[in-house]
Short mmCIF file of C-alpha atoms in Angstrom, two decimals:
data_model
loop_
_atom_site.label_atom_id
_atom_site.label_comp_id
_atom_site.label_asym_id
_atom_site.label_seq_id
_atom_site.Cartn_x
_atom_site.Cartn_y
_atom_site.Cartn_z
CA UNK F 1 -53.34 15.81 -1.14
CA UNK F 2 -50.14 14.99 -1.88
CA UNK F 3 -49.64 18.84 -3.08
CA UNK F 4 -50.74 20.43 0.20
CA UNK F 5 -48.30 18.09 2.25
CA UNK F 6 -45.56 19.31 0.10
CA UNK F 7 -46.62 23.03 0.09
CA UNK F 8 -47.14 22.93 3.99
CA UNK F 9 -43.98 21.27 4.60
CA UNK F 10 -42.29 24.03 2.71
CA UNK F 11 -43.88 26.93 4.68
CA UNK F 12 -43.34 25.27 7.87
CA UNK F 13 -39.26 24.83 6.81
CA UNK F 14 -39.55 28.49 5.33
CA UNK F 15 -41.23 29.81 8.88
CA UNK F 16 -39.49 27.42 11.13
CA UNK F 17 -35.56 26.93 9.52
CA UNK F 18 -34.36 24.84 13.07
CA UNK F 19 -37.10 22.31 11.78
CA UNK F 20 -35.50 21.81 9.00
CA UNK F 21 -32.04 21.30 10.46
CA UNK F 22 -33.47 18.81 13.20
CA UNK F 23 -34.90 16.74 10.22
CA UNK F 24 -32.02 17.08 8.18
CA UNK F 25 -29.91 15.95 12.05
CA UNK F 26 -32.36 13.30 11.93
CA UNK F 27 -32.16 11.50 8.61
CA UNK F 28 -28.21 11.70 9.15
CA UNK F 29 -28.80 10.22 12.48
CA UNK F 30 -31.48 7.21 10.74
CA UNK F 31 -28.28 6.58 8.10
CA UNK F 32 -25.80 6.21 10.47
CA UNK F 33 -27.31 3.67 12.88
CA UNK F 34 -28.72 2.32 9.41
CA UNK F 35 -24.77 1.79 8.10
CA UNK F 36 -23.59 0.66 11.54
CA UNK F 37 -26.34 -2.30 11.21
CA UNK F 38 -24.59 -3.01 7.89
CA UNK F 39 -21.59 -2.63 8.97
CA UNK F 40 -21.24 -5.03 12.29
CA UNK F 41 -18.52 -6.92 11.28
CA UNK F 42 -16.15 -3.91 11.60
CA UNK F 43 -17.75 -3.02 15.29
CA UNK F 44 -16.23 0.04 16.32
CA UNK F 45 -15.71 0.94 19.81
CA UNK F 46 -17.10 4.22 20.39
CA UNK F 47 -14.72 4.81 23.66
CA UNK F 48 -12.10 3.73 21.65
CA UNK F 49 -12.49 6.44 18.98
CA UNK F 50 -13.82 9.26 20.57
CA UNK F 51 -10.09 10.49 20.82
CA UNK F 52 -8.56 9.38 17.72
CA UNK F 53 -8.50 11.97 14.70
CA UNK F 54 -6.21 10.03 12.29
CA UNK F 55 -7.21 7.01 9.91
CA UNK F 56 -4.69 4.80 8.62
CA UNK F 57 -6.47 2.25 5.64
CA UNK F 58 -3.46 -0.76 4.83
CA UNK F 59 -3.37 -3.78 2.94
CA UNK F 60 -1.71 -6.56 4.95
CA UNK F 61 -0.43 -6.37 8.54
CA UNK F 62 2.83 -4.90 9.18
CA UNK F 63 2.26 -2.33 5.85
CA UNK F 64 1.08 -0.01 8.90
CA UNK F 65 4.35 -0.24 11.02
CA UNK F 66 7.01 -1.17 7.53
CA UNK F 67 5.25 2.33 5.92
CA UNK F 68 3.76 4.44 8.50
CA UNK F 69 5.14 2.86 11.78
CA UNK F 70 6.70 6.27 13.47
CA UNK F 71 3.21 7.93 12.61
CA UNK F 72 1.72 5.63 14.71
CA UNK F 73 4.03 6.01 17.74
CA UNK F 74 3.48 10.28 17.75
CA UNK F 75 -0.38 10.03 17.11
CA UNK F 76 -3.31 8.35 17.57
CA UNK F 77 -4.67 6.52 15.07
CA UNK F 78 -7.46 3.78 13.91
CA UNK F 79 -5.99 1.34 11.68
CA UNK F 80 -8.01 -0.51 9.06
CA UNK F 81 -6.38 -3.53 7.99
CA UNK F 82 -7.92 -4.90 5.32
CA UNK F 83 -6.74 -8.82 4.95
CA UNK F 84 -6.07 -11.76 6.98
CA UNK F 85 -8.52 -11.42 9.74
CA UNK F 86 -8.88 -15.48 9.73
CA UNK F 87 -5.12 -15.84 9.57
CA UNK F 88 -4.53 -16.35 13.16
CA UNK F 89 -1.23 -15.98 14.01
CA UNK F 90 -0.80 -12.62 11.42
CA UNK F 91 -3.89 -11.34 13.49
CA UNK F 92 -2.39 -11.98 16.58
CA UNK F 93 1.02 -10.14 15.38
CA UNK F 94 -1.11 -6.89 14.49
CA UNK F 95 -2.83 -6.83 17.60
CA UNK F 96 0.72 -7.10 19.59
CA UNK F 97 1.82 -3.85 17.62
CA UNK F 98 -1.50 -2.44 18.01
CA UNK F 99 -1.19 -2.14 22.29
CA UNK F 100 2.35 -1.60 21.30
CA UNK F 101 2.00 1.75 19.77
CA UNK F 102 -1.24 2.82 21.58
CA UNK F 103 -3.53 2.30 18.46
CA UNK F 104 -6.98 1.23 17.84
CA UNK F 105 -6.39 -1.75 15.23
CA UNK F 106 -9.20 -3.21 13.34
CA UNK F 107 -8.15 -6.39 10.95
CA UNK F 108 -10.91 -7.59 8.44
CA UNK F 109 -10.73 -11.21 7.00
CA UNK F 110 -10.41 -10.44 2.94
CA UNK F 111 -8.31 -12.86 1.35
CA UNK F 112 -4.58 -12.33 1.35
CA UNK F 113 -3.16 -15.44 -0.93
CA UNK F 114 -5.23 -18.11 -0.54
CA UNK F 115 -3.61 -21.40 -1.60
CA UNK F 116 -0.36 -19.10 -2.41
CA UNK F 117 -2.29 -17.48 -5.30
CA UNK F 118 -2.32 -13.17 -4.87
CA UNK F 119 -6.19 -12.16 -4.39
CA UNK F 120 -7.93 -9.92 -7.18
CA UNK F 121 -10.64 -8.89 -4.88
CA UNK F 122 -12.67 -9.16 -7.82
CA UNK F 123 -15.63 -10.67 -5.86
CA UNK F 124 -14.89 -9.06 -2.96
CA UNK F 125 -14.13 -5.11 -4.37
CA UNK F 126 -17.93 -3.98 -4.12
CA UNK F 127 -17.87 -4.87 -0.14
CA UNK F 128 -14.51 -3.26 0.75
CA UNK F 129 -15.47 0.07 -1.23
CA UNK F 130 -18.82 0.11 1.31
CA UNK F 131 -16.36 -0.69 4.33
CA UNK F 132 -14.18 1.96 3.13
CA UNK F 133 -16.74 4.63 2.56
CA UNK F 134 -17.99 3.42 5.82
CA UNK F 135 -14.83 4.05 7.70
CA UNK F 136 -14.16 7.74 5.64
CA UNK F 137 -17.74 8.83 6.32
CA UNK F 138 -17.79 7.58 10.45
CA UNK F 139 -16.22 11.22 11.85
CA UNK F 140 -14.43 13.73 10.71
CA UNK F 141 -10.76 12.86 9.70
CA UNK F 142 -7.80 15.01 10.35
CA UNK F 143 -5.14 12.17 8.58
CA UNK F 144 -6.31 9.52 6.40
CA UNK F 145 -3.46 7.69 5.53
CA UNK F 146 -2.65 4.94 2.95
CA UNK F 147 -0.37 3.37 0.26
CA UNK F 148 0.59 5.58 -2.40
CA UNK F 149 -0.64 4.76 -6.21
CA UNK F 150 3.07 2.80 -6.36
CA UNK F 151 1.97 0.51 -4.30
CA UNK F 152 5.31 1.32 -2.84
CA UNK F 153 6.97 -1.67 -4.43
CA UNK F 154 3.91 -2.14 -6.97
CA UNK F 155 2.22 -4.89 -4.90
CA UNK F 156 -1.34 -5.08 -6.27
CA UNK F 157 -3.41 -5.06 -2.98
CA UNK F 158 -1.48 -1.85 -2.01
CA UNK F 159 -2.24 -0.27 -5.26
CA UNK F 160 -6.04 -1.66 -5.21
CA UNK F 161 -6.37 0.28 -1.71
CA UNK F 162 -4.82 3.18 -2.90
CA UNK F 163 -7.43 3.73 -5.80
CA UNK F 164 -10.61 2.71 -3.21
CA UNK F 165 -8.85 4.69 -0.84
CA UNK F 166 -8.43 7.68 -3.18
CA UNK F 167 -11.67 6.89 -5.00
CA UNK F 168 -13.93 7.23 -1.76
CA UNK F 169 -11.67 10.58 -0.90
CA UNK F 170 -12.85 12.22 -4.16
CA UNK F 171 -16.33 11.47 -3.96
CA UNK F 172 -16.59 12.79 0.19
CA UNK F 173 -13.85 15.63 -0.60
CA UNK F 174 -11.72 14.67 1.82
CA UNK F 175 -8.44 14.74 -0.76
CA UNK F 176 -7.24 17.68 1.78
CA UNK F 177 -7.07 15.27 4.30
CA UNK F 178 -5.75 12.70 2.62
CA UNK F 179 -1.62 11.12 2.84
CA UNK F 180 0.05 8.17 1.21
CA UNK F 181 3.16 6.71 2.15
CA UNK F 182 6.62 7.92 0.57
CA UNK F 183 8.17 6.64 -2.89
CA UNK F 184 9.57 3.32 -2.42
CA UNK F 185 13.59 3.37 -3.95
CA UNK F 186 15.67 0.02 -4.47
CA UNK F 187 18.50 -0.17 -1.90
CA UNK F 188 21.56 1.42 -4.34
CA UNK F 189 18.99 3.95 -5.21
CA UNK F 190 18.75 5.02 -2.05
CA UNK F 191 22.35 6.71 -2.74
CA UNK F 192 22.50 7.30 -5.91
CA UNK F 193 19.78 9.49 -6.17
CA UNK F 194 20.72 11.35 -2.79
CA UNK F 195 17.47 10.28 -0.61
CA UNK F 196 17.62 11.60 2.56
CA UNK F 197 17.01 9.81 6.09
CA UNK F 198 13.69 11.11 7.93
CA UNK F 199 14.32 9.10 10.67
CA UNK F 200 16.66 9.76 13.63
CA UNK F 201 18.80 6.91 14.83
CA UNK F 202 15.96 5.97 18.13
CA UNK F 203 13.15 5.99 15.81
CA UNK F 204 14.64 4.01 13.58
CA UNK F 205 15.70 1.34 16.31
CA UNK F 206 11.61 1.30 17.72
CA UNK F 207 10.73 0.71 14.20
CA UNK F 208 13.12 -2.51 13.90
CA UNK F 209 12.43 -3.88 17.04
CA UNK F 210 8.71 -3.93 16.67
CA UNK F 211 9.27 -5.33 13.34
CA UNK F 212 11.64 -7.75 14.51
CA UNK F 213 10.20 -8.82 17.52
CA UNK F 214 6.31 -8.70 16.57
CA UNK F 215 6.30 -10.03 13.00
CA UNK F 216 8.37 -13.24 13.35
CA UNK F 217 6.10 -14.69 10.46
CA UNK F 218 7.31 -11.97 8.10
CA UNK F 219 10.96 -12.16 8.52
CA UNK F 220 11.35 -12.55 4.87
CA UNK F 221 9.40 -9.46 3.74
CA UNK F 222 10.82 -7.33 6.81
CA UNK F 223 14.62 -8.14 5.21
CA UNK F 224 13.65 -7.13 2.10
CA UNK F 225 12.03 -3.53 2.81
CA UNK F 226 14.06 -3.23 5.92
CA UNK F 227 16.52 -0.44 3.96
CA UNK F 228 13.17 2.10 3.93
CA UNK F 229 12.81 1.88 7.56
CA UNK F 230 15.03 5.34 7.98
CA UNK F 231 13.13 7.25 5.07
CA UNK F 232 9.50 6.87 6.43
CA UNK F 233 7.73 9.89 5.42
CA UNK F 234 3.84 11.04 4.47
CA UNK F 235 3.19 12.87 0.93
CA UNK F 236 -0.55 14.62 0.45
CA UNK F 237 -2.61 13.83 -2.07
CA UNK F 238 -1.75 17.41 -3.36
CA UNK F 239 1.68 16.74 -3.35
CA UNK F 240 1.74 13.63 -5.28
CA UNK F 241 -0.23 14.85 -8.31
CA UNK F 242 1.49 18.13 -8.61
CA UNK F 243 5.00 16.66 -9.69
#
């Protein structure tokens, strides 16, 4: 029995190809609603991202504006942030920057530093891949943007999203789509080794004063990246692993 399902099944795809494309359309379609179940807690707003092409995945808020901040003020973008959803007032200071650049900002609640201690995401790795993969696999990317395999300064979350990031790229193919932010330089290295401003003098200001004036609670780590705000700048994946 089991043969002649399988054998008319085949002669009805071989007779009837659109069948096979409307089943294939269908499965997808089962999956998808199946991974949105899953994946509530992120709860997309279709409206919302029917006109955004661009996906920017960060570690903490303010990575998105201290890294990527001009990006986000010439295109549209979603922006996955992965920590500190449950930190109120850092939640509150994303969303501010959010509506002030015009970006769709969604903030999950993986631990930062609780009790002052830098998360490993060890038991919590597994369930950011699947948000990731999620996110990568929800529409067709044009930019998917994230922290380069540095870390920038070599801060482990950034470096952990970089290789999920990258990771989940590799597996979907999407590497041709995919951008990290530019080498992080000390401030006398700036000079020294010739590094050249990307940023002209008004983009620069807009980049301060959000930073300034909608991250109060990270003063501290705003004065001591503050010298890269001129040299923001995107490298492909390409790029990166060809030097």
């Amino acid at each position: 029995m089991l043969l002649v399902v399988v054998l008319t099944s085949f002669y009805i795809f071989k007779l009837y190809p659109d069948k096979q494309i409307e089943s294939q359309t269908n499965l997808q379609k089962i999956r998808l609603e199946k991974e949105k179940v899953e994946n509530q807690h992120l709860k997309i707003d279709e409206e919302k991202i029917s006109s955004i092409d661009n996906v920017m995945i960060v570690a903490h808020p303010d990575d998105e504006t201290l890294w990527g901040g001009e990006q986000l003020l010439k295109e549209n973008y979603l922006v996955i942030c992965i920590t500190n959803g449950d930190n109120k007032i850092r939640k509150k200071e994303f969303e501010k920057v959010m509506e002030e650049t015009k970006d769709y900002g969604i903030i999950l609640n993986y631990p930062d530093n609780p009790k002052g201690v830098k998360s490993d995401w060890k038991k919590e790795k597994a369930s950011i891949k699947k948000d990731i993969d999620y996110i990568l696999g929800y529409k067709k990317w044009n930019k998917i943007v994230t922290h380069n395999p540095e870390g920038e300064y070599g801060h482990i979350h950034h470096k952990m999203t970089n290789q999920i990031v990258t990771k989940e790229c590799k597996k979907k193919d999407l590497t041709k789509n995919l951008y990290y932010f530019a080498h992080y330089y000390k401030k006398d290295e700036l000079k020294s080794k010739g590094i050249v401003e990307t940023l002209n003098e008004q983009e620069i200001r807009t980049k301060q004063n959000i930073m300034e004036n909608m991250y109060p609670s990270q003063a501290r780590a705003y004065h001591l990246f503050e010298h890269m705000i001129p040299y923001e700048k995107l490298i492909t994946f390409q790029d990166w692993n060809s030097k």
